[in-house]
Amino acid sequence: MQGSRPLVRVVRLGLVSYQEGLRLQQVYVDRHRSGPAHSLLLCEHPPVYTTGIRHQPYPASRLDPLRLLGAEVHRANRGGLITFHGPGQLVCYPVLDLSGFRKSVRWYVAQLEKTVVSACGSLGVTATTSPHTGVWVGDNKICAMGIHCGRYVTSHGLALNCNTDLSWFSHIVPCGIEGKGVTSLSRELRRDVSVHEATPHLLAAFGEHFHCELSEDA
Amino acid sequence: MAAYALLRSMSSSFSSVLPLLSRSGSLSPAPLAVKPLFRRTLASSSRFSAALKFTDKHEWVRVEDDGIIGTVGISNFAQEALGDVVYCGLPEVGTQLAQQDEFGALESVKAASELYSPLTGEVVEVNSLLADKPGLVNKSCYKDGWLMKMTIAKPAELDSLMDEAAYERYIRSIED
């Protein structure tokens, strides 16, 4: 794209329920109706399991036991299968109008993967992509992804395990992929890595891979 | 449309058609030229040709021979931009759609991308092959990877869509 770089507004939501996260994403999606309004929502969620548009693998009988663990359960209109969000996990919802970048969902997801690989790298973790969307350290997924796109406006996004309690994942087959595990920045670096520490690395990598300016409200 | 229906209801034998043509004042006064060409002439008028019309969201619609049903799918540009389709979320038969209504979503690379109806009408059929073979949308987006068939409640809406040449120009303008 020639001309100036797109402006993306960083919005730090803190700890919000998954439901509140959905509501706020919709607010930011709707802003695109009156012109470019790219934003990057950052948050953490209390424990919640979510599924995507493929409902068939997850009937109520399979989801109800998860509630007994003390987590919420939600269906979302994103791609991807079941995953977990919880404290210690950096959740990022880019609400971009792809008309301002590249009108390809495949490109967008690839750029998100590269963003996370770079962020992990700058923290000292060598991560990779694979035929399974998401970011991996060997056979263990360190960051899940699942997005939605309507009229070129994106929602949902990625979830990077910083110091998440990974035992929550043992109750599901994460993203429906048998035989693989999960990991976190803390596990890989054998020290505590918080969401607070990881966030600037993710933002810097996002700015780099999406060739955009990030702004924060005062 | 009335003359067309009259012809269809007649026997296909030319000799039995001729006397009817000469009696009816509403049909062409040149029956020899009209013969089997009559049906084709109507069929090739722009609204009922087998050519594809495109939306700016990369869906296509093809009007079927009867002019009543449109087959809907996504373009090659769209399937490339999506990546490998792993799931097709399609509407129930009987769903009423207005032009530009969201009618479903395709999932690829962990992304659910919305689909928008090119026309106003009712869903009459959904491609059941896609349940087991969603990849047909990538491999054969104009043929075996069709998504749904719908009635054409407002034929004039076809005029608001792009023909193939206009769509090609539109793609090029996006890619710049």
Short mmCIF file of C-alpha atoms in Angstrom, two decimals:
data_model
loop_
_atom_site.label_atom_id
_atom_site.label_comp_id
_atom_site.label_asym_id
_atom_site.label_seq_id
_atom_site.Cartn_x
_atom_site.Cartn_y
_atom_site.Cartn_z
CA MET A 1 0.00 0.00 0.00
CA GLN A 2 1.42 3.37 -0.91
CA GLY A 3 0.81 6.44 1.17
CA SER A 4 0.80 6.65 4.95
CA ARG A 5 0.64 3.61 7.16
CA PRO A 6 -2.75 2.69 8.63
CA LEU A 7 -3.40 3.82 12.16
CA VAL A 8 -4.43 1.13 14.65
CA ARG A 9 -5.71 2.13 18.04
CA VAL A 10 -4.64 -0.05 20.98
CA VAL A 11 -7.42 -0.58 23.50
CA ARG A 12 -6.50 -2.20 26.82
CA LEU A 13 -9.56 -3.79 28.34
CA GLY A 14 -7.94 -5.53 31.33
CA LEU A 15 -9.75 -8.53 32.81
CA VAL A 16 -13.17 -8.78 31.18
CA SER A 17 -15.64 -11.62 30.83
CA TYR A 18 -15.77 -13.35 27.46
CA GLN A 19 -19.28 -12.00 26.98
CA GLU A 20 -18.11 -8.45 27.64
CA GLY A 21 -15.25 -9.04 25.20
CA LEU A 22 -17.79 -10.01 22.52
CA ARG A 23 -19.89 -6.95 23.23
CA LEU A 24 -16.90 -4.62 23.00
CA GLN A 25 -15.66 -6.24 19.79
CA GLN A 26 -19.06 -5.53 18.25
CA VAL A 27 -18.80 -1.88 19.32
CA TYR A 28 -15.46 -1.59 17.55
CA VAL A 29 -16.67 -3.54 14.50
CA ASP A 30 -19.61 -1.14 14.18
CA ARG A 31 -17.29 1.88 14.21
CA HIS A 32 -15.99 0.81 10.81
CA ARG A 33 -19.33 1.78 9.28
CA SER A 34 -18.35 5.44 9.29
CA GLY A 35 -14.78 5.07 8.00
CA PRO A 36 -11.48 3.40 8.94
CA ALA A 37 -11.40 2.62 12.66
CA HIS A 38 -8.78 -0.10 13.05
CA SER A 39 -8.31 -1.16 16.63
CA LEU A 40 -6.46 -3.79 18.61
CA LEU A 41 -8.28 -4.95 21.72
CA LEU A 42 -6.12 -6.50 24.47
CA CYS A 43 -7.57 -8.36 27.42
CA GLU A 44 -7.58 -11.36 29.72
CA HIS A 45 -10.63 -13.51 30.46
CA PRO A 46 -11.72 -15.43 33.53
CA PRO A 47 -11.70 -19.18 32.74
CA VAL A 48 -13.84 -19.91 29.68
CA TYR A 49 -14.00 -22.60 27.00
CA THR A 50 -15.15 -21.44 23.58
CA THR A 51 -16.10 -23.20 20.36
CA GLY A 52 -16.35 -21.87 16.80
CA ILE A 53 -18.88 -22.09 13.95
CA ARG A 54 -18.50 -25.86 13.68
CA HIS A 55 -21.09 -26.94 16.24
CA GLN A 56 -21.38 -30.61 15.42
CA PRO A 57 -18.29 -31.85 17.35
CA TYR A 58 -19.56 -30.12 20.51
CA PRO A 59 -23.08 -31.02 21.55
CA ALA A 60 -24.32 -29.75 24.91
CA SER A 61 -23.52 -33.13 26.49
CA ARG A 62 -19.85 -32.57 25.73
CA LEU A 63 -19.75 -28.95 26.85
CA ASP A 64 -21.80 -29.16 30.06
CA PRO A 65 -19.12 -31.07 32.06
CA LEU A 66 -16.72 -28.20 31.41
CA ARG A 67 -18.99 -25.87 33.35
CA LEU A 68 -18.57 -28.11 36.41
CA LEU A 69 -14.88 -27.21 36.38
CA GLY A 70 -15.80 -23.62 37.19
CA ALA A 71 -15.39 -22.26 33.67
CA GLU A 72 -17.89 -20.55 31.42
CA VAL A 73 -18.65 -22.06 28.02
CA HIS A 74 -19.52 -20.03 24.92
CA ARG A 75 -20.09 -20.61 21.24
CA ALA A 76 -18.53 -17.97 18.97
CA ASN A 77 -18.84 -17.17 15.28
CA ARG A 78 -15.12 -17.57 14.69
CA GLY A 79 -13.16 -20.23 12.85
CA GLY A 80 -11.30 -22.89 14.78
CA LEU A 81 -12.53 -25.55 17.21
CA ILE A 82 -12.54 -25.64 21.01
CA THR A 83 -10.07 -23.66 23.07
CA PHE A 84 -9.57 -22.26 26.56
CA HIS A 85 -9.05 -18.68 27.70
CA GLY A 86 -8.04 -17.79 31.25
CA PRO A 87 -5.88 -15.60 33.48
CA GLY A 88 -2.26 -15.43 32.38
CA GLN A 89 -3.20 -15.63 28.72
CA LEU A 90 -2.80 -12.57 26.50
CA VAL A 91 -5.93 -12.33 24.36
CA CYS A 92 -5.75 -10.00 21.37
CA TYR A 93 -8.71 -9.09 19.16
CA PRO A 94 -7.63 -7.04 16.12
CA VAL A 95 -10.68 -5.30 14.68
CA LEU A 96 -9.28 -4.27 11.32
CA ASP A 97 -10.88 -3.38 8.02
CA LEU A 98 -8.85 -5.52 5.62
CA SER A 99 -9.61 -2.99 2.86
CA GLY A 100 -6.94 -0.90 4.56
CA PHE A 101 -4.44 -3.77 4.43
CA ARG A 102 -5.00 -6.69 2.07
CA LYS A 103 -8.38 -8.13 1.20
CA SER A 104 -7.43 -11.69 2.02
CA VAL A 105 -8.30 -13.59 5.15
CA ARG A 106 -5.59 -16.09 4.36
CA TRP A 107 -3.00 -13.30 4.26
CA TYR A 108 -4.38 -11.79 7.47
CA VAL A 109 -4.13 -15.04 9.44
CA ALA A 110 -0.61 -15.64 8.12
CA GLN A 111 0.44 -12.16 9.27
CA LEU A 112 -1.02 -12.81 12.72
CA GLU A 113 1.00 -16.02 12.94
CA LYS A 114 4.18 -14.18 11.91
CA THR A 115 3.41 -11.52 14.51
CA VAL A 116 3.26 -14.09 17.29
CA VAL A 117 6.35 -15.95 16.06
CA SER A 118 8.27 -12.64 16.15
CA ALA A 119 6.94 -11.74 19.59
CA CYS A 120 7.98 -15.15 20.95
CA GLY A 121 11.38 -14.73 19.31
CA SER A 122 11.99 -11.37 20.93
CA LEU A 123 11.25 -13.01 24.29
CA GLY A 124 13.70 -15.82 23.56
CA VAL A 125 11.27 -18.55 22.48
CA THR A 126 11.67 -20.15 19.07
CA ALA A 127 8.17 -20.74 17.77
CA THR A 128 6.94 -21.94 14.40
CA THR A 129 3.86 -22.27 12.26
CA SER A 130 2.54 -25.53 10.85
CA PRO A 131 -0.27 -26.75 8.58
CA HIS A 132 -2.46 -26.32 11.67
CA THR A 133 -3.19 -22.64 12.13
CA GLY A 134 -1.68 -21.30 15.34
CA VAL A 135 1.81 -20.92 16.72
CA TRP A 136 3.78 -23.89 18.03
CA VAL A 137 6.88 -24.81 19.96
CA GLY A 138 7.51 -28.30 18.61
CA ASP A 139 4.32 -30.28 19.09
CA ASN A 140 2.93 -27.89 21.69
CA LYS A 141 0.73 -24.96 20.87
CA ILE A 142 1.74 -21.71 22.51
CA CYS A 143 -0.85 -19.50 20.80
CA ALA A 144 -4.32 -20.33 19.49
CA MET A 145 -6.06 -18.46 16.71
CA GLY A 146 -9.58 -18.17 15.44
CA ILE A 147 -11.06 -15.26 13.61
CA HIS A 148 -14.23 -13.96 11.99
CA CYS A 149 -14.48 -11.74 8.95
CA GLY A 150 -17.56 -9.94 7.68
CA ARG A 151 -17.48 -7.23 4.99
CA TYR A 152 -13.68 -7.29 5.40
CA VAL A 153 -13.89 -6.34 9.09
CA THR A 154 -12.13 -8.80 11.38
CA SER A 155 -12.98 -9.86 14.92
CA HIS A 156 -11.88 -12.51 17.40
CA GLY A 157 -8.14 -13.16 17.10
CA LEU A 158 -5.41 -14.85 19.08
CA ALA A 159 -4.62 -16.11 22.58
CA LEU A 160 -0.97 -16.34 23.69
CA ASN A 161 -0.19 -18.42 26.79
CA CYS A 162 2.05 -16.36 29.06
CA ASN A 163 1.72 -17.89 32.54
CA THR A 164 -1.65 -19.58 32.01
CA ASP A 165 -2.49 -22.58 34.19
CA LEU A 166 -2.17 -25.14 31.41
CA SER A 167 -4.05 -27.86 33.32
CA TRP A 168 -7.30 -26.25 32.08
CA PHE A 169 -6.39 -27.58 28.62
CA SER A 170 -6.27 -31.19 29.82
CA HIS A 171 -10.08 -31.34 29.78
CA ILE A 172 -10.34 -30.72 26.04
CA VAL A 173 -8.62 -31.71 22.83
CA PRO A 174 -7.34 -28.18 22.10
CA CYS A 175 -8.46 -27.02 18.67
CA GLY A 176 -9.58 -30.59 17.97
CA ILE A 177 -6.02 -31.72 17.23
CA GLU A 178 -5.27 -35.08 18.84
CA GLY A 179 -1.78 -35.98 19.96
CA LYS A 180 -0.50 -32.46 20.45
CA GLY A 181 -0.02 -30.49 23.64
CA VAL A 182 0.04 -26.93 24.84
CA THR A 183 2.77 -24.76 26.30
CA SER A 184 3.34 -21.21 27.48
CA LEU A 185 6.08 -18.58 27.46
CA SER A 186 6.67 -19.29 31.17
CA ARG A 187 7.02 -23.03 30.58
CA GLU A 188 9.43 -22.53 27.69
CA LEU A 189 11.59 -19.96 29.50
CA ARG A 190 11.31 -21.69 32.91
CA ARG A 191 10.50 -18.43 34.61
CA ASP A 192 7.39 -16.44 35.14
CA VAL A 193 6.46 -14.42 32.06
CA SER A 194 3.36 -12.30 32.64
CA VAL A 195 0.85 -10.86 30.19
CA HIS A 196 2.24 -7.47 31.20
CA GLU A 197 5.74 -8.47 30.10
CA ALA A 198 4.65 -10.09 26.81
CA THR A 199 2.31 -7.32 25.64
CA PRO A 200 4.89 -4.79 24.36
CA HIS A 201 6.61 -7.55 22.39
CA LEU A 202 3.32 -8.51 20.73
CA LEU A 203 2.51 -4.87 19.92
CA ALA A 204 5.94 -4.22 18.41
CA ALA A 205 5.68 -7.34 16.26
CA PHE A 206 2.15 -6.38 15.16
CA GLY A 207 3.30 -2.93 14.05
CA GLU A 208 6.13 -4.52 12.11
CA HIS A 209 4.16 -7.21 10.28
CA PHE A 210 1.10 -5.10 9.54
CA HIS A 211 3.12 -1.99 8.61
CA CYS A 212 0.93 0.17 10.78
CA GLU A 213 1.15 2.86 13.43
CA LEU A 214 -0.12 1.87 16.85
CA SER A 215 -1.65 4.56 18.99
CA GLU A 216 -2.76 4.47 22.58
CA ASP A 217 -5.27 6.73 24.24
CA ALA A 218 -3.75 8.91 26.94
CA MET B 1 -43.42 -15.09 -21.15
CA ALA B 2 -46.98 -16.10 -22.21
CA ALA B 3 -45.88 -16.97 -25.76
CA TYR B 4 -43.00 -19.02 -24.39
CA ALA B 5 -45.35 -20.98 -22.14
CA LEU B 6 -47.67 -21.55 -25.08
CA LEU B 7 -44.84 -22.98 -27.17
CA ARG B 8 -43.66 -25.23 -24.33
CA SER B 9 -47.10 -26.68 -23.86
CA MET B 10 -47.38 -27.53 -27.56
CA SER B 11 -46.02 -30.73 -28.98
CA SER B 12 -42.44 -30.55 -30.18
CA SER B 13 -43.44 -31.47 -33.72
CA PHE B 14 -42.94 -28.53 -36.03
CA SER B 15 -45.88 -29.39 -38.23
CA SER B 16 -48.30 -29.12 -35.34
CA VAL B 17 -46.78 -25.82 -34.21
CA LEU B 18 -47.15 -24.07 -37.58
CA PRO B 19 -50.93 -23.91 -37.78
CA LEU B 20 -51.08 -22.59 -34.20
CA LEU B 21 -48.55 -19.91 -35.00
CA SER B 22 -50.52 -18.68 -37.98
CA ARG B 23 -53.70 -18.49 -35.91
CA SER B 24 -52.25 -16.66 -32.91
CA GLY B 25 -51.80 -12.94 -33.46
CA SER B 26 -49.28 -12.55 -30.64
CA LEU B 27 -46.54 -14.68 -32.15
CA SER B 28 -43.96 -13.82 -34.78
CA PRO B 29 -45.37 -13.45 -38.35
CA ALA B 30 -42.28 -15.32 -39.67
CA PRO B 31 -42.88 -18.86 -38.37
CA LEU B 32 -40.00 -20.43 -40.34
CA ALA B 33 -37.46 -18.15 -38.69
CA VAL B 34 -39.14 -18.69 -35.34
CA LYS B 35 -39.07 -22.52 -35.41
CA PRO B 36 -36.64 -23.95 -32.86
CA LEU B 37 -34.93 -20.56 -32.62
CA PHE B 38 -37.78 -19.07 -30.62
CA ARG B 39 -36.79 -20.85 -27.43
CA ARG B 40 -33.12 -20.00 -27.91
CA THR B 41 -33.84 -16.34 -28.63
CA LEU B 42 -35.61 -15.98 -25.30
CA ALA B 43 -32.91 -17.97 -23.55
CA SER B 44 -30.12 -15.76 -24.83
CA SER B 45 -31.66 -12.48 -23.67
CA SER B 46 -29.34 -11.12 -20.99
CA ARG B 47 -31.46 -11.94 -18.00
CA PHE B 48 -31.64 -15.63 -18.79
CA SER B 49 -28.19 -16.42 -20.18
CA ALA B 50 -25.92 -18.95 -18.52
CA ALA B 51 -23.36 -16.22 -17.91
CA LEU B 52 -22.23 -15.46 -14.37
CA LYS B 53 -23.00 -12.24 -12.56
CA PHE B 54 -20.80 -11.14 -9.67
CA THR B 55 -21.15 -9.15 -6.47
CA ASP B 56 -18.46 -6.88 -5.03
CA LYS B 57 -18.08 -9.43 -2.25
CA HIS B 58 -17.03 -12.08 -4.75
CA GLU B 59 -20.14 -14.21 -4.85
CA TRP B 60 -21.45 -15.24 -8.28
CA VAL B 61 -24.94 -16.17 -9.38
CA ARG B 62 -25.85 -18.13 -12.50
CA VAL B 63 -29.44 -18.02 -13.69
CA GLU B 64 -30.59 -21.51 -14.64
CA ASP B 65 -32.42 -22.33 -17.89
CA ASP B 66 -35.87 -21.77 -16.47
CA GLY B 67 -35.01 -18.27 -15.32
CA ILE B 68 -36.56 -18.97 -11.95
CA ILE B 69 -33.62 -20.37 -10.04
CA GLY B 70 -30.15 -18.92 -9.48
CA THR B 71 -27.15 -21.01 -8.46
CA VAL B 72 -24.80 -19.19 -6.08
CA GLY B 73 -21.12 -19.70 -5.35
CA ILE B 74 -17.91 -17.78 -4.66
CA SER B 75 -15.38 -16.66 -7.25
CA ASN B 76 -11.86 -17.89 -7.85
CA PHE B 77 -10.53 -14.66 -6.35
CA ALA B 78 -12.50 -15.38 -3.18
CA GLN B 79 -11.46 -19.01 -2.82
CA GLU B 80 -7.80 -18.07 -3.22
CA ALA B 81 -8.13 -15.30 -0.65
CA LEU B 82 -9.72 -17.72 1.82
CA GLY B 83 -7.29 -20.61 1.65
CA ASP B 84 -8.37 -24.24 2.02
CA VAL B 85 -12.03 -24.38 2.99
CA VAL B 86 -12.62 -26.88 5.79
CA TYR B 87 -16.25 -26.20 6.57
CA CYS B 88 -19.28 -24.66 4.84
CA GLY B 89 -21.98 -23.17 7.06
CA LEU B 90 -24.97 -22.95 4.74
CA PRO B 91 -28.61 -21.93 5.28
CA GLU B 92 -31.65 -24.16 5.68
CA VAL B 93 -33.82 -24.76 2.62
CA GLY B 94 -36.72 -22.36 2.84
CA THR B 95 -34.68 -19.46 4.26
CA GLN B 96 -35.82 -16.11 2.88
CA LEU B 97 -32.98 -13.80 1.92
CA ALA B 98 -32.86 -10.18 0.86
CA GLN B 99 -30.07 -9.01 -1.42
CA GLN B 100 -26.86 -8.61 0.65
CA ASP B 101 -28.21 -10.58 3.63
CA GLU B 102 -25.64 -12.79 5.29
CA PHE B 103 -26.54 -16.39 4.35
CA GLY B 104 -23.70 -18.41 5.85
CA ALA B 105 -19.97 -18.65 6.39
CA LEU B 106 -17.01 -20.57 5.04
CA GLU B 107 -14.25 -21.66 7.38
CA SER B 108 -10.63 -21.77 6.27
CA VAL B 109 -7.33 -21.32 8.15
CA LYS B 110 -9.26 -20.85 11.41
CA ALA B 111 -11.19 -17.96 9.86
CA ALA B 112 -14.97 -17.86 9.49
CA SER B 113 -15.79 -15.59 6.53
CA GLU B 114 -19.33 -14.45 5.96
CA LEU B 115 -21.26 -15.05 2.75
CA TYR B 116 -23.70 -12.47 1.34
CA SER B 117 -26.73 -13.18 -0.82
CA PRO B 118 -26.41 -11.74 -4.34
CA LEU B 119 -30.19 -11.60 -4.76
CA THR B 120 -33.53 -11.55 -2.96
CA GLY B 121 -35.20 -14.94 -2.90
CA GLU B 122 -35.72 -18.22 -1.10
CA VAL B 123 -33.15 -20.97 -0.63
CA VAL B 124 -34.39 -24.07 -2.50
CA GLU B 125 -31.32 -26.28 -2.38
CA VAL B 126 -27.96 -26.44 -0.64
CA ASN B 127 -24.95 -28.37 -2.01
CA SER B 128 -24.92 -31.47 0.16
CA LEU B 129 -21.56 -32.61 -1.28
CA LEU B 130 -19.84 -29.83 0.67
CA ALA B 131 -20.51 -31.47 4.04
CA ASP B 132 -17.92 -34.18 3.28
CA LYS B 133 -15.94 -32.33 0.64
CA PRO B 134 -15.69 -28.64 1.58
CA GLY B 135 -12.56 -28.44 -0.57
CA LEU B 136 -14.75 -28.49 -3.68
CA VAL B 137 -15.21 -24.78 -3.06
CA ASN B 138 -11.50 -24.32 -3.77
CA LYS B 139 -11.10 -26.94 -6.49
CA SER B 140 -14.23 -26.18 -8.49
CA CYS B 141 -15.67 -22.88 -7.34
CA TYR B 142 -17.76 -22.31 -10.49
CA LYS B 143 -19.03 -25.85 -10.90
CA ASP B 144 -19.05 -28.64 -8.30
CA GLY B 145 -18.32 -26.21 -5.45
CA TRP B 146 -21.60 -24.29 -5.84
CA LEU B 147 -23.07 -23.31 -2.47
CA MET B 148 -26.82 -22.94 -2.80
CA LYS B 149 -29.70 -22.45 -5.22
CA MET B 150 -32.33 -19.80 -4.66
CA THR B 151 -35.42 -18.36 -6.31
CA ILE B 152 -35.05 -15.00 -8.04
CA ALA B 153 -37.76 -12.89 -6.48
CA LYS B 154 -36.55 -9.64 -8.08
CA PRO B 155 -34.96 -10.32 -11.50
CA ALA B 156 -34.13 -6.62 -11.87
CA GLU B 157 -31.47 -7.09 -9.14
CA LEU B 158 -29.39 -9.01 -11.69
CA ASP B 159 -28.82 -5.72 -13.48
CA SER B 160 -27.11 -4.33 -10.39
CA LEU B 161 -24.49 -7.11 -10.47
CA MET B 162 -21.26 -7.15 -12.49
CA ASP B 163 -20.84 -9.23 -15.60
CA GLU B 164 -17.63 -11.20 -16.01
CA ALA B 165 -15.73 -8.39 -17.76
CA ALA B 166 -16.70 -5.82 -15.16
CA TYR B 167 -15.77 -8.24 -12.38
CA GLU B 168 -12.33 -8.83 -13.93
CA ARG B 169 -11.76 -5.07 -13.95
CA TYR B 170 -12.94 -4.87 -10.34
CA ILE B 171 -10.46 -7.59 -9.28
CA ARG B 172 -7.61 -5.78 -10.99
CA SER B 173 -8.50 -2.56 -9.22
CA ILE B 174 -8.41 -4.31 -5.85
CA GLU B 175 -5.09 -5.94 -6.50
CA ASP B 176 -3.36 -2.64 -7.30
#
